[in-house]
Amino acid sequence: GKWHMGLNCKSRHDHCHHPLNHGFDYFYGMPFTLLNECQGTEDPELAKSLQDTYWLYTQMIVLAVLTLLIGKLTNLFSIKWKIIIYLAICGLLYFISWFSSYGFTKYWNCILMRNHDITEQPMNLEKTTSNMLKEAVSFIERNKHRPFLLFVSLLHVHTPLITTKEFLGRSGHGLYGDNVEEMDWMVGKLLDVIDKEGLKNTTFIYFASDHGGSLEAHRGNAQLGGWNGIYKGGKGMGGWEGGIRVPGIVRWPGVLPAGTVIDEPTSLMDIFPTVVHLAGGAVPQDRVIDGRTLLPLLTGTVQHSGHEFMFHYCGTFLHAVRWHQKDRGTTWKAHYTTPVFQPEGSGVCSGRGICPCFGDGVTHHDPPLLFDLSQDPSEANPLSADTEPLFDTVTRRIGEAVEEHHKTLTPVPQQLSPYNNIWKPWLQPCCGTFPFCWCDEETSKA
């Protein structure tokens, strides 16, 4: 499925970020992410505000060249041809430099791979659902006689909400609902295979989302990014509950009792130590592992999550910290940084496409905004020293936890720096002769 961790570091074929370089022995899916551009819609998603700025500067350069050209030809003012030609060449190079990154997104980024080989460039979204389902089913059938780990990262329910004809109009909630219906069907098909192969009672299955609904995703008046209920904020907002609070569903018949509801904070980082635990291994001891195995909580041998503090980041910036105060049964949340909503009070960053993590698009809070999630899960009423007797004690304890947390971190190169975000032809995955990168091995194989 969707890997979204990138591919290459120094050359087109080093595959340093590829799943096969990070513990997996088989891969089928997207090395990057799903964007509106993959569908070829008129509403670009990738760095939309940045693209608008680049296009404005390009228009200004074109206007300047035309003004000088008209002035030269009509003798309104004297200027050398060299200057006009130089400015025109610079403008053309400027346009090529940014348009090569964003104008060809469908061909550069929207690709399917099997292991190290590109099978579709650009990917055929109409076939992706059936292709990925077939791959997952085939993987289970090939490995049913031995222990296996299958990680299926579905392209559903991510914009642009690719939905096959069989599911269009199926739900009462528009295209988003149709996409959820199809995802549900796909998961059901995978569970059916597990049951058919006699693996039901020996297979631990975990289902979850990586974030809450994307509130900025619209097409006209239609909301495309889901709904977060009573929770504030959404996808990409660092610390607000609407972006990070999602349910997890676990199935393991004969081991875990059905119908149990556990109301404890866990993290997707818990999947790693849980899988290691299930496999009879041990997590690395030479570093701090932020995840906790879920098995004791799921089997009922412990009543509380192993997480006392959870640190909620936006990119590399710490935005909020959650303190699960087990002795009081209280969960506190301190926000050090929050996004500036546009329009104000709307709960979304409509003007930017996605909320920024730093700069003039965020507000810093000192002292932090403090909420008692046990009493105020909507984060509607920030506490203060006047309204909460424990305010100073709680914020001080959370501050100490942040200091301890920072001691466990090791600086790494900034992968999302402006330099690393620009298009680099020498890193471009290509299944043809660059720059003529297109192929359809899926159809050829069929």
Tab-separated table of C-alpha atoms in Angstrom:
chain	number	residue	atom	x	y	z
A	1	GLY	CA	0.000	0.000	0.000
A	2	LYS	CA	1.013	3.595	0.676
A	3	TRP	CA	4.574	3.684	2.029
A	4	HIS	CA	4.957	7.503	2.016
A	5	MET	CA	8.535	7.353	3.330
A	6	GLY	CA	10.300	8.242	0.114
A	7	LEU	CA	12.687	6.222	-2.002
A	8	ASN	CA	16.191	7.452	-2.884
A	9	CYS	CA	19.024	9.367	-1.189
A	10	LYS	CA	21.915	9.936	-3.598
A	11	SER	CA	21.049	8.170	-6.838
A	12	ARG	CA	18.034	6.918	-8.749
A	13	HIS	CA	18.693	3.317	-7.755
A	14	ASP	CA	20.001	3.399	-4.174
A	15	HIS	CA	16.478	2.892	-2.700
A	16	CYS	CA	17.740	3.918	0.745
A	17	HIS	CA	14.219	4.670	2.035
A	18	HIS	CA	12.613	1.654	0.346
A	19	PRO	CA	10.690	-0.856	2.537
A	20	LEU	CA	13.155	-3.592	1.569
A	21	ASN	CA	15.868	-1.511	3.263
A	22	HIS	CA	13.790	-1.249	6.444
A	23	GLY	CA	12.943	-4.785	7.478
A	24	PHE	CA	10.376	-5.884	4.900
A	25	ASP	CA	11.131	-8.628	2.376
A	26	TYR	CA	8.332	-7.866	-0.078
A	27	PHE	CA	6.705	-4.611	-1.198
A	28	TYR	CA	3.854	-3.648	-3.476
A	29	GLY	CA	2.489	-0.118	-3.418
A	30	MET	CA	3.183	3.613	-3.621
A	31	PRO	CA	6.585	4.789	-2.362
A	32	PHE	CA	5.168	8.303	-2.028
A	33	THR	CA	1.635	9.483	-1.254
A	34	LEU	CA	-1.747	9.923	-2.873
A	35	LEU	CA	-2.532	13.435	-4.136
A	36	ASN	CA	-5.281	15.123	-6.132
A	37	GLU	CA	-2.676	15.420	-8.881
A	38	CYS	CA	-2.635	11.609	-9.173
A	39	GLN	CA	-6.201	11.798	-10.443
A	40	GLY	CA	-5.458	14.789	-12.664
A	41	THR	CA	-8.099	16.948	-10.997
A	42	GLU	CA	-8.127	20.695	-11.491
A	43	ASP	CA	-7.491	21.378	-7.819
A	44	PRO	CA	-3.794	20.783	-7.038
A	45	GLU	CA	-2.994	19.642	-3.524
A	46	LEU	CA	0.797	19.596	-3.326
A	47	ALA	CA	2.067	22.885	-1.827
A	48	LYS	CA	-0.889	24.764	-3.295
A	49	SER	CA	-0.122	28.121	-1.649
A	50	LEU	CA	3.546	27.801	-2.668
A	51	GLN	CA	2.557	27.020	-6.257
A	52	ASP	CA	0.316	30.091	-6.306
A	53	THR	CA	3.255	32.225	-5.135
A	54	TYR	CA	5.595	30.737	-7.760
A	55	TRP	CA	3.008	31.322	-10.489
A	56	LEU	CA	2.551	34.960	-9.373
A	57	TYR	CA	6.326	35.573	-9.586
A	58	THR	CA	6.418	33.893	-13.006
A	59	GLN	CA	3.669	36.204	-14.263
A	60	MET	CA	5.561	39.219	-12.902
A	61	ILE	CA	8.714	38.146	-14.772
A	62	VAL	CA	6.748	37.596	-18.005
A	63	LEU	CA	5.117	41.004	-17.618
A	64	ALA	CA	8.512	42.639	-17.054
A	65	VAL	CA	9.986	40.980	-20.173
A	66	LEU	CA	6.978	41.989	-22.300
A	67	THR	CA	7.143	45.574	-21.006
A	68	LEU	CA	10.837	45.833	-21.877
A	69	LEU	CA	10.236	44.206	-25.270
A	70	ILE	CA	7.409	46.592	-26.182
A	71	GLY	CA	9.445	49.547	-24.948
A	72	LYS	CA	12.396	48.454	-27.065
A	73	LEU	CA	10.342	47.884	-30.244
A	74	THR	CA	8.424	51.184	-29.920
A	75	ASN	CA	11.517	53.177	-28.896
A	76	LEU	CA	9.811	54.319	-25.678
A	77	PHE	CA	13.085	53.730	-23.872
A	78	SER	CA	16.536	52.474	-24.720
A	79	ILE	CA	17.608	49.089	-23.417
A	80	LYS	CA	20.071	46.504	-24.705
A	81	TRP	CA	18.780	43.306	-26.272
A	82	LYS	CA	21.186	41.382	-24.060
A	83	ILE	CA	19.324	42.471	-20.926
A	84	ILE	CA	15.930	41.445	-22.329
A	85	ILE	CA	17.257	38.068	-23.501
A	86	TYR	CA	19.043	37.499	-20.172
A	87	LEU	CA	15.890	38.301	-18.189
A	88	ALA	CA	13.786	36.044	-20.451
A	89	ILE	CA	16.223	33.134	-19.999
A	90	CYS	CA	16.282	33.619	-16.214
A	91	GLY	CA	12.475	33.679	-16.159
A	92	LEU	CA	12.288	30.504	-18.224
A	93	LEU	CA	14.765	28.708	-15.953
A	94	TYR	CA	12.839	29.878	-12.883
A	95	PHE	CA	9.585	28.550	-14.346
A	96	ILE	CA	11.154	25.201	-15.296
A	97	SER	CA	12.745	24.817	-11.850
A	98	TRP	CA	9.447	24.957	-9.962
A	99	PHE	CA	7.073	23.590	-12.611
A	100	SER	CA	9.195	20.438	-12.987
A	101	SER	CA	8.495	19.768	-9.302
A	102	TYR	CA	4.749	20.395	-9.344
A	103	GLY	CA	3.528	20.323	-12.942
A	104	PHE	CA	4.509	16.684	-13.519
A	105	THR	CA	3.501	15.334	-10.120
A	106	LYS	CA	1.258	12.680	-11.685
A	107	TYR	CA	4.211	11.249	-13.636
A	108	TRP	CA	6.957	11.800	-11.073
A	109	ASN	CA	5.203	10.851	-7.813
A	110	CYS	CA	2.096	8.784	-8.578
A	111	ILE	CA	3.751	5.436	-9.231
A	112	LEU	CA	3.309	1.807	-8.203
A	113	MET	CA	6.213	-0.503	-7.408
A	114	ARG	CA	6.678	-4.205	-6.816
A	115	ASN	CA	9.826	-4.616	-4.745
A	116	HIS	CA	12.406	-2.470	-6.617
A	117	ASP	CA	10.591	-2.424	-9.964
A	118	ILE	CA	8.164	0.253	-11.114
A	119	THR	CA	5.028	-1.435	-12.466
A	120	GLU	CA	2.941	1.649	-13.297
A	121	GLN	CA	4.037	5.221	-14.000
A	122	PRO	CA	1.712	6.996	-13.618
A	123	MET	CA	-0.488	4.610	-11.660
A	124	ASN	CA	-3.937	3.701	-12.974
A	125	LEU	CA	-6.163	4.647	-10.045
A	126	GLU	CA	-9.149	2.773	-11.467
A	127	LYS	CA	-7.263	-0.513	-11.045
A	128	THR	CA	-5.361	0.218	-7.847
A	129	THR	CA	-8.029	-1.115	-5.460
A	130	SER	CA	-8.246	-4.528	-7.146
A	131	ASN	CA	-4.457	-4.715	-7.652
A	132	MET	CA	-3.658	-4.091	-3.996
A	133	LEU	CA	-6.347	-6.480	-2.800
A	134	LYS	CA	-5.050	-9.238	-5.106
A	135	GLU	CA	-1.482	-8.671	-3.851
A	136	ALA	CA	-2.537	-8.888	-0.192
A	137	VAL	CA	-4.602	-12.035	-0.753
A	138	SER	CA	-1.764	-13.630	-2.717
A	139	PHE	CA	0.696	-12.799	0.075
A	140	ILE	CA	-1.506	-14.534	2.687
A	141	GLU	CA	-1.910	-17.611	0.497
A	142	ARG	CA	1.844	-17.837	-0.153
A	143	ASN	CA	2.743	-17.529	3.530
A	144	LYS	CA	-0.121	-19.376	5.255
A	145	HIS	CA	2.136	-22.222	6.420
A	146	ARG	CA	4.543	-20.000	8.339
A	147	PRO	CA	4.435	-16.902	10.558
A	148	PHE	CA	4.056	-13.694	8.572
A	149	LEU	CA	3.633	-9.949	9.016
A	150	LEU	CA	1.338	-8.280	6.493
A	151	PHE	CA	1.143	-4.480	6.648
A	152	VAL	CA	-1.658	-3.176	4.413
A	153	SER	CA	-1.662	0.623	4.148
A	154	LEU	CA	-4.782	1.296	2.100
A	155	LEU	CA	-5.136	4.293	-0.216
A	156	HIS	CA	-8.680	4.588	1.189
A	157	VAL	CA	-10.011	6.916	2.668
A	158	HIS	CA	-7.534	9.487	1.434
A	159	THR	CA	-8.356	12.266	-0.996
A	160	PRO	CA	-9.005	12.262	-3.919
A	161	LEU	CA	-11.200	9.381	-2.646
A	162	ILE	CA	-10.685	6.927	-5.489
A	163	THR	CA	-13.821	4.760	-5.559
A	164	THR	CA	-14.721	2.037	-8.063
A	165	LYS	CA	-18.034	2.144	-9.943
A	166	GLU	CA	-19.493	-0.643	-7.788
A	167	PHE	CA	-19.393	1.574	-4.701
A	168	LEU	CA	-20.271	4.998	-6.109
A	169	GLY	CA	-23.522	6.145	-4.532
A	170	ARG	CA	-23.545	3.204	-2.123
A	171	SER	CA	-23.591	5.330	1.047
A	172	GLY	CA	-25.677	8.210	2.324
A	173	HIS	CA	-22.587	10.357	2.888
A	174	GLY	CA	-21.402	11.203	-0.614
A	175	LEU	CA	-18.042	10.260	-2.083
A	176	TYR	CA	-16.357	10.032	1.320
A	177	GLY	CA	-18.980	7.587	2.569
A	178	ASP	CA	-18.672	5.540	-0.640
A	179	ASN	CA	-14.914	5.349	-0.097
A	180	VAL	CA	-15.414	4.156	3.488
A	181	GLU	CA	-17.863	1.493	2.239
A	182	GLU	CA	-15.285	0.220	-0.250
A	183	MET	CA	-12.537	0.182	2.374
A	184	ASP	CA	-14.815	-1.805	4.676
A	185	TRP	CA	-15.420	-4.299	1.864
A	186	MET	CA	-11.666	-4.630	1.215
A	187	VAL	CA	-10.946	-5.310	4.890
A	188	GLY	CA	-13.770	-7.870	4.889
A	189	LYS	CA	-12.205	-9.648	1.909
A	190	LEU	CA	-8.867	-9.901	3.746
A	191	LEU	CA	-10.562	-11.268	6.872
A	192	ASP	CA	-12.428	-13.792	4.722
A	193	VAL	CA	-9.119	-15.096	3.359
A	194	ILE	CA	-7.667	-15.369	6.881
A	195	ASP	CA	-10.736	-17.387	7.926
A	196	LYS	CA	-10.793	-19.548	4.770
A	197	GLU	CA	-7.139	-20.540	5.212
A	198	GLY	CA	-7.739	-21.612	8.814
A	199	LEU	CA	-5.651	-18.785	10.273
A	200	LYS	CA	-8.405	-17.060	12.262
A	201	ASN	CA	-7.349	-18.177	15.749
A	202	THR	CA	-3.621	-17.777	15.128
A	203	THR	CA	-3.614	-14.313	13.540
A	204	PHE	CA	-3.420	-11.036	15.458
A	205	ILE	CA	-5.164	-8.305	13.432
A	206	TYR	CA	-4.956	-4.596	14.207
A	207	PHE	CA	-6.973	-1.979	12.306
A	208	ALA	CA	-6.556	1.773	12.765
A	209	SER	CA	-6.196	5.117	11.012
A	210	ASP	CA	-3.011	7.175	11.090
A	211	HIS	CA	-4.865	10.453	11.771
A	212	GLY	CA	-8.276	12.076	12.122
A	213	GLY	CA	-10.334	13.648	9.376
A	214	SER	CA	-8.862	16.295	7.073
A	215	LEU	CA	-11.105	19.306	7.617
A	216	GLU	CA	-9.581	21.385	4.819
A	217	ALA	CA	-10.464	18.822	2.131
A	218	HIS	CA	-13.440	20.151	0.167
A	219	ARG	CA	-14.824	20.012	-3.336
A	220	GLY	CA	-17.263	22.884	-3.637
A	221	ASN	CA	-19.467	22.611	-0.556
A	222	ALA	CA	-18.816	18.881	-0.127
A	223	GLN	CA	-16.624	17.815	2.805
A	224	LEU	CA	-14.148	15.199	1.550
A	225	GLY	CA	-11.931	14.633	4.544
A	226	GLY	CA	-14.163	13.006	7.135
A	227	TRP	CA	-15.664	14.227	10.391
A	228	ASN	CA	-14.125	14.328	13.858
A	229	GLY	CA	-17.236	14.565	15.989
A	230	ILE	CA	-16.810	16.476	19.229
A	231	TYR	CA	-13.027	16.672	18.865
A	232	LYS	CA	-11.307	19.897	17.919
A	233	GLY	CA	-9.043	20.235	14.882
A	234	GLY	CA	-8.057	17.644	12.295
A	235	LYS	CA	-5.306	16.050	10.236
A	236	GLY	CA	-1.915	17.729	10.316
A	237	MET	CA	-2.655	19.982	13.310
A	238	GLY	CA	-0.041	18.662	15.696
A	239	GLY	CA	-1.832	18.368	18.996
A	240	TRP	CA	-5.594	18.891	18.742
A	241	GLU	CA	-7.624	15.767	19.517
A	242	GLY	CA	-9.441	15.765	16.169
A	243	GLY	CA	-6.175	15.112	14.373
A	244	ILE	CA	-4.761	12.384	16.614
A	245	ARG	CA	-7.578	10.602	18.476
A	246	VAL	CA	-8.669	7.590	16.419
A	247	PRO	CA	-9.980	4.180	17.491
A	248	GLY	CA	-8.056	0.961	17.124
A	249	ILE	CA	-9.814	-2.361	16.497
A	250	VAL	CA	-8.117	-5.645	17.416
A	251	ARG	CA	-9.167	-9.208	16.520
A	252	TRP	CA	-7.603	-12.430	17.826
A	253	PRO	CA	-10.290	-15.072	18.472
A	254	GLY	CA	-9.531	-17.540	21.229
A	255	VAL	CA	-6.953	-15.234	22.799
A	256	LEU	CA	-8.616	-11.841	23.196
A	257	PRO	CA	-12.224	-11.671	24.451
A	258	ALA	CA	-14.656	-10.205	21.889
A	259	GLY	CA	-16.613	-7.056	22.593
A	260	THR	CA	-14.125	-5.588	25.074
A	261	VAL	CA	-13.699	-1.798	25.070
A	262	ILE	CA	-10.450	-0.372	26.448
A	263	ASP	CA	-10.488	3.344	27.155
A	264	GLU	CA	-6.758	3.944	27.511
A	265	PRO	CA	-4.354	6.088	25.445
A	266	THR	CA	-2.182	4.071	23.081
A	267	SER	CA	-0.052	5.004	20.083
A	268	LEU	CA	0.583	3.663	16.607
A	269	MET	CA	4.203	3.493	17.795
A	270	ASP	CA	2.981	0.603	19.981
A	271	ILE	CA	2.636	-1.622	16.912
A	272	PHE	CA	6.423	-2.154	16.672
A	273	PRO	CA	6.998	-3.507	20.215
A	274	THR	CA	3.723	-5.478	20.011
A	275	VAL	CA	4.857	-7.264	16.836
A	276	VAL	CA	8.293	-7.912	18.364
A	277	HIS	CA	6.589	-9.304	21.477
A	278	LEU	CA	4.343	-11.588	19.389
A	279	ALA	CA	7.362	-12.866	17.458
A	280	GLY	CA	9.227	-13.725	20.647
A	281	GLY	CA	11.890	-11.108	20.136
A	282	ALA	CA	13.227	-8.188	22.157
A	283	VAL	CA	13.179	-4.506	21.240
A	284	PRO	CA	16.566	-2.733	20.959
A	285	GLN	CA	18.065	-1.832	24.318
A	286	ASP	CA	20.529	0.801	23.087
A	287	ARG	CA	17.891	3.535	22.626
A	288	VAL	CA	14.595	4.755	24.045
A	289	ILE	CA	11.652	3.038	22.351
A	290	ASP	CA	8.579	5.273	22.571
A	291	GLY	CA	6.091	2.455	21.921
A	292	ARG	CA	4.760	-0.050	24.470
A	293	THR	CA	3.573	-3.567	23.736
A	294	LEU	CA	-0.232	-3.724	23.678
A	295	LEU	CA	-0.475	-7.366	24.784
A	296	PRO	CA	-0.709	-6.825	28.582
A	297	LEU	CA	-3.430	-4.196	28.089
A	298	LEU	CA	-5.365	-6.322	25.587
A	299	THR	CA	-5.223	-9.499	27.658
A	300	GLY	CA	-6.198	-7.672	30.850
A	301	THR	CA	-3.019	-8.414	32.814
A	302	VAL	CA	-2.681	-4.637	33.314
A	303	GLN	CA	-5.465	-2.078	33.563
A	304	HIS	CA	-3.624	1.015	32.372
A	305	SER	CA	-1.614	1.959	29.271
A	306	GLY	CA	2.147	1.953	29.599
A	307	HIS	CA	2.153	5.579	28.409
A	308	GLU	CA	2.318	8.144	31.193
A	309	PHE	CA	3.327	10.956	28.837
A	310	MET	CA	2.693	11.193	25.088
A	311	PHE	CA	4.368	13.836	22.945
A	312	HIS	CA	2.434	15.202	19.981
A	313	TYR	CA	4.500	16.671	17.161
A	314	CYS	CA	3.806	18.693	14.047
A	315	GLY	CA	6.751	17.805	11.818
A	316	THR	CA	9.822	18.243	14.010
A	317	PHE	CA	8.084	20.706	16.347
A	318	LEU	CA	6.609	19.620	19.683
A	319	HIS	CA	3.109	21.110	19.854
A	320	ALA	CA	1.422	19.349	22.765
A	321	VAL	CA	1.979	16.861	25.595
A	322	ARG	CA	-0.534	14.482	27.165
A	323	TRP	CA	-0.158	13.367	30.804
A	324	HIS	CA	-2.102	10.286	31.799
A	325	GLN	CA	-2.180	10.780	35.589
A	326	LYS	CA	-3.105	7.220	36.519
A	327	ASP	CA	-3.452	7.714	40.287
A	328	ARG	CA	-6.206	10.316	39.738
A	329	GLY	CA	-7.701	8.855	36.553
A	330	THR	CA	-7.150	12.207	34.861
A	331	THR	CA	-5.678	12.976	31.447
A	332	TRP	CA	-4.188	16.447	31.036
A	333	LYS	CA	-3.100	18.023	27.747
A	334	ALA	CA	-0.754	21.012	27.510
A	335	HIS	CA	-0.524	22.864	24.180
A	336	TYR	CA	2.714	24.797	23.660
A	337	THR	CA	1.929	25.673	20.039
A	338	THR	CA	-1.368	25.766	18.121
A	339	PRO	CA	-2.160	26.577	14.465
A	340	VAL	CA	-3.758	29.904	13.565
A	341	PHE	CA	-7.134	29.023	12.076
A	342	GLN	CA	-8.322	30.737	8.891
A	343	PRO	CA	-10.901	32.132	9.172
A	344	GLU	CA	-10.524	32.767	12.898
A	345	GLY	CA	-12.509	30.369	15.042
A	346	SER	CA	-13.291	28.068	12.114
A	347	GLY	CA	-11.151	25.175	13.340
A	348	VAL	CA	-9.456	24.869	9.915
A	349	CYS	CA	-6.630	26.476	7.926
A	350	SER	CA	-8.591	27.046	4.719
A	351	GLY	CA	-6.290	29.665	3.254
A	352	ARG	CA	-3.202	27.444	3.502
A	353	GLY	CA	-4.549	24.043	2.491
A	354	ILE	CA	-2.931	22.494	5.574
A	355	CYS	CA	-2.013	24.039	8.915
A	356	PRO	CA	1.670	25.027	9.242
A	357	CYS	CA	3.861	23.725	12.043
A	358	PHE	CA	5.895	26.889	12.668
A	359	GLY	CA	6.333	30.538	11.705
A	360	ASP	CA	3.581	33.109	11.450
A	361	GLY	CA	0.974	30.380	10.994
A	362	VAL	CA	1.153	29.240	14.630
A	363	THR	CA	0.652	30.739	18.093
A	364	HIS	CA	3.035	29.954	20.965
A	365	HIS	CA	1.626	29.655	24.490
A	366	ASP	CA	3.589	30.430	27.659
A	367	PRO	CA	2.199	29.210	30.002
A	368	PRO	CA	0.751	26.433	27.844
A	369	LEU	CA	-2.935	26.004	27.116
A	370	LEU	CA	-4.012	23.333	29.594
A	371	PHE	CA	-7.060	21.082	29.259
A	372	ASP	CA	-8.487	18.306	31.415
A	373	LEU	CA	-9.422	15.804	28.708
A	374	SER	CA	-11.220	13.669	31.285
A	375	GLN	CA	-13.798	16.432	31.725
A	376	ASP	CA	-13.329	18.428	28.495
A	377	PRO	CA	-12.481	16.078	25.583
A	378	SER	CA	-13.517	18.792	23.102
A	379	GLU	CA	-10.732	21.069	24.397
A	380	ALA	CA	-13.211	23.917	24.566
A	381	ASN	CA	-12.289	25.401	27.964
A	382	PRO	CA	-8.598	26.074	28.635
A	383	LEU	CA	-7.738	26.061	32.338
A	384	SER	CA	-5.773	28.691	34.217
A	385	ALA	CA	-4.268	29.145	37.666
A	386	ASP	CA	-7.488	30.912	38.666
A	387	THR	CA	-9.819	28.091	37.570
A	388	GLU	CA	-7.654	25.026	38.319
A	389	PRO	CA	-5.839	24.692	41.678
A	390	LEU	CA	-3.446	22.121	40.176
A	391	PHE	CA	-2.533	24.300	37.172
A	392	ASP	CA	1.016	25.156	38.296
A	393	THR	CA	1.720	21.629	39.551
A	394	VAL	CA	0.505	20.005	36.335
A	395	THR	CA	2.284	22.381	33.929
A	396	ARG	CA	5.515	22.057	35.942
A	397	ARG	CA	5.348	18.238	35.873
A	398	ILE	CA	4.653	18.201	32.132
A	399	GLY	CA	7.555	20.633	31.615
A	400	GLU	CA	9.878	18.247	33.465
A	401	ALA	CA	8.690	15.389	31.239
A	402	VAL	CA	9.472	17.460	28.138
A	403	GLU	CA	13.023	18.070	29.396
A	404	GLU	CA	13.522	14.347	29.992
A	405	HIS	CA	12.045	13.550	26.586
A	406	HIS	CA	14.417	15.959	24.810
A	407	LYS	CA	17.391	14.164	26.388
A	408	THR	CA	16.384	10.971	24.555
A	409	LEU	CA	16.381	12.581	21.111
A	410	THR	CA	19.214	12.484	18.589
A	411	PRO	CA	19.340	15.232	15.931
A	412	VAL	CA	18.960	13.977	12.362
A	413	PRO	CA	19.168	15.707	8.975
A	414	GLN	CA	16.004	17.657	8.153
A	415	GLN	CA	14.364	15.609	5.403
A	416	LEU	CA	11.681	18.237	4.827
A	417	SER	CA	14.058	21.161	4.389
A	418	PRO	CA	13.491	23.389	1.326
A	419	TYR	CA	16.534	21.815	-0.370
A	420	ASN	CA	15.213	18.301	0.159
A	421	ASN	CA	11.737	19.300	-1.011
A	422	ILE	CA	12.752	20.498	-4.463
A	423	TRP	CA	12.727	18.073	-7.372
A	424	LYS	CA	16.060	16.372	-8.098
A	425	PRO	CA	16.205	14.682	-11.520
A	426	TRP	CA	19.016	12.334	-10.448
A	427	LEU	CA	16.758	10.870	-7.732
A	428	GLN	CA	13.665	10.536	-9.901
A	429	PRO	CA	12.335	6.953	-10.109
A	430	CYS	CA	11.788	6.223	-13.780
A	431	CYS	CA	10.685	3.065	-15.604
A	432	GLY	CA	11.697	4.340	-19.021
A	433	THR	CA	14.529	6.480	-20.358
A	434	PHE	CA	14.498	9.688	-18.330
A	435	PRO	CA	12.619	12.010	-18.738
A	436	PHE	CA	10.232	9.749	-20.713
A	437	CYS	CA	9.001	7.940	-17.626
A	438	TRP	CA	5.876	5.927	-18.215
A	439	CYS	CA	5.005	2.238	-18.244
A	440	ASP	CA	2.202	-0.182	-17.432
A	441	GLU	CA	3.657	-3.528	-16.469
A	442	GLU	CA	0.391	-4.489	-14.710
A	443	THR	CA	-1.548	-4.538	-17.994
A	444	SER	CA	1.333	-6.198	-19.833
A	445	LYS	CA	1.508	-8.954	-17.218
A	446	ALA	CA	-2.270	-9.453	-17.298
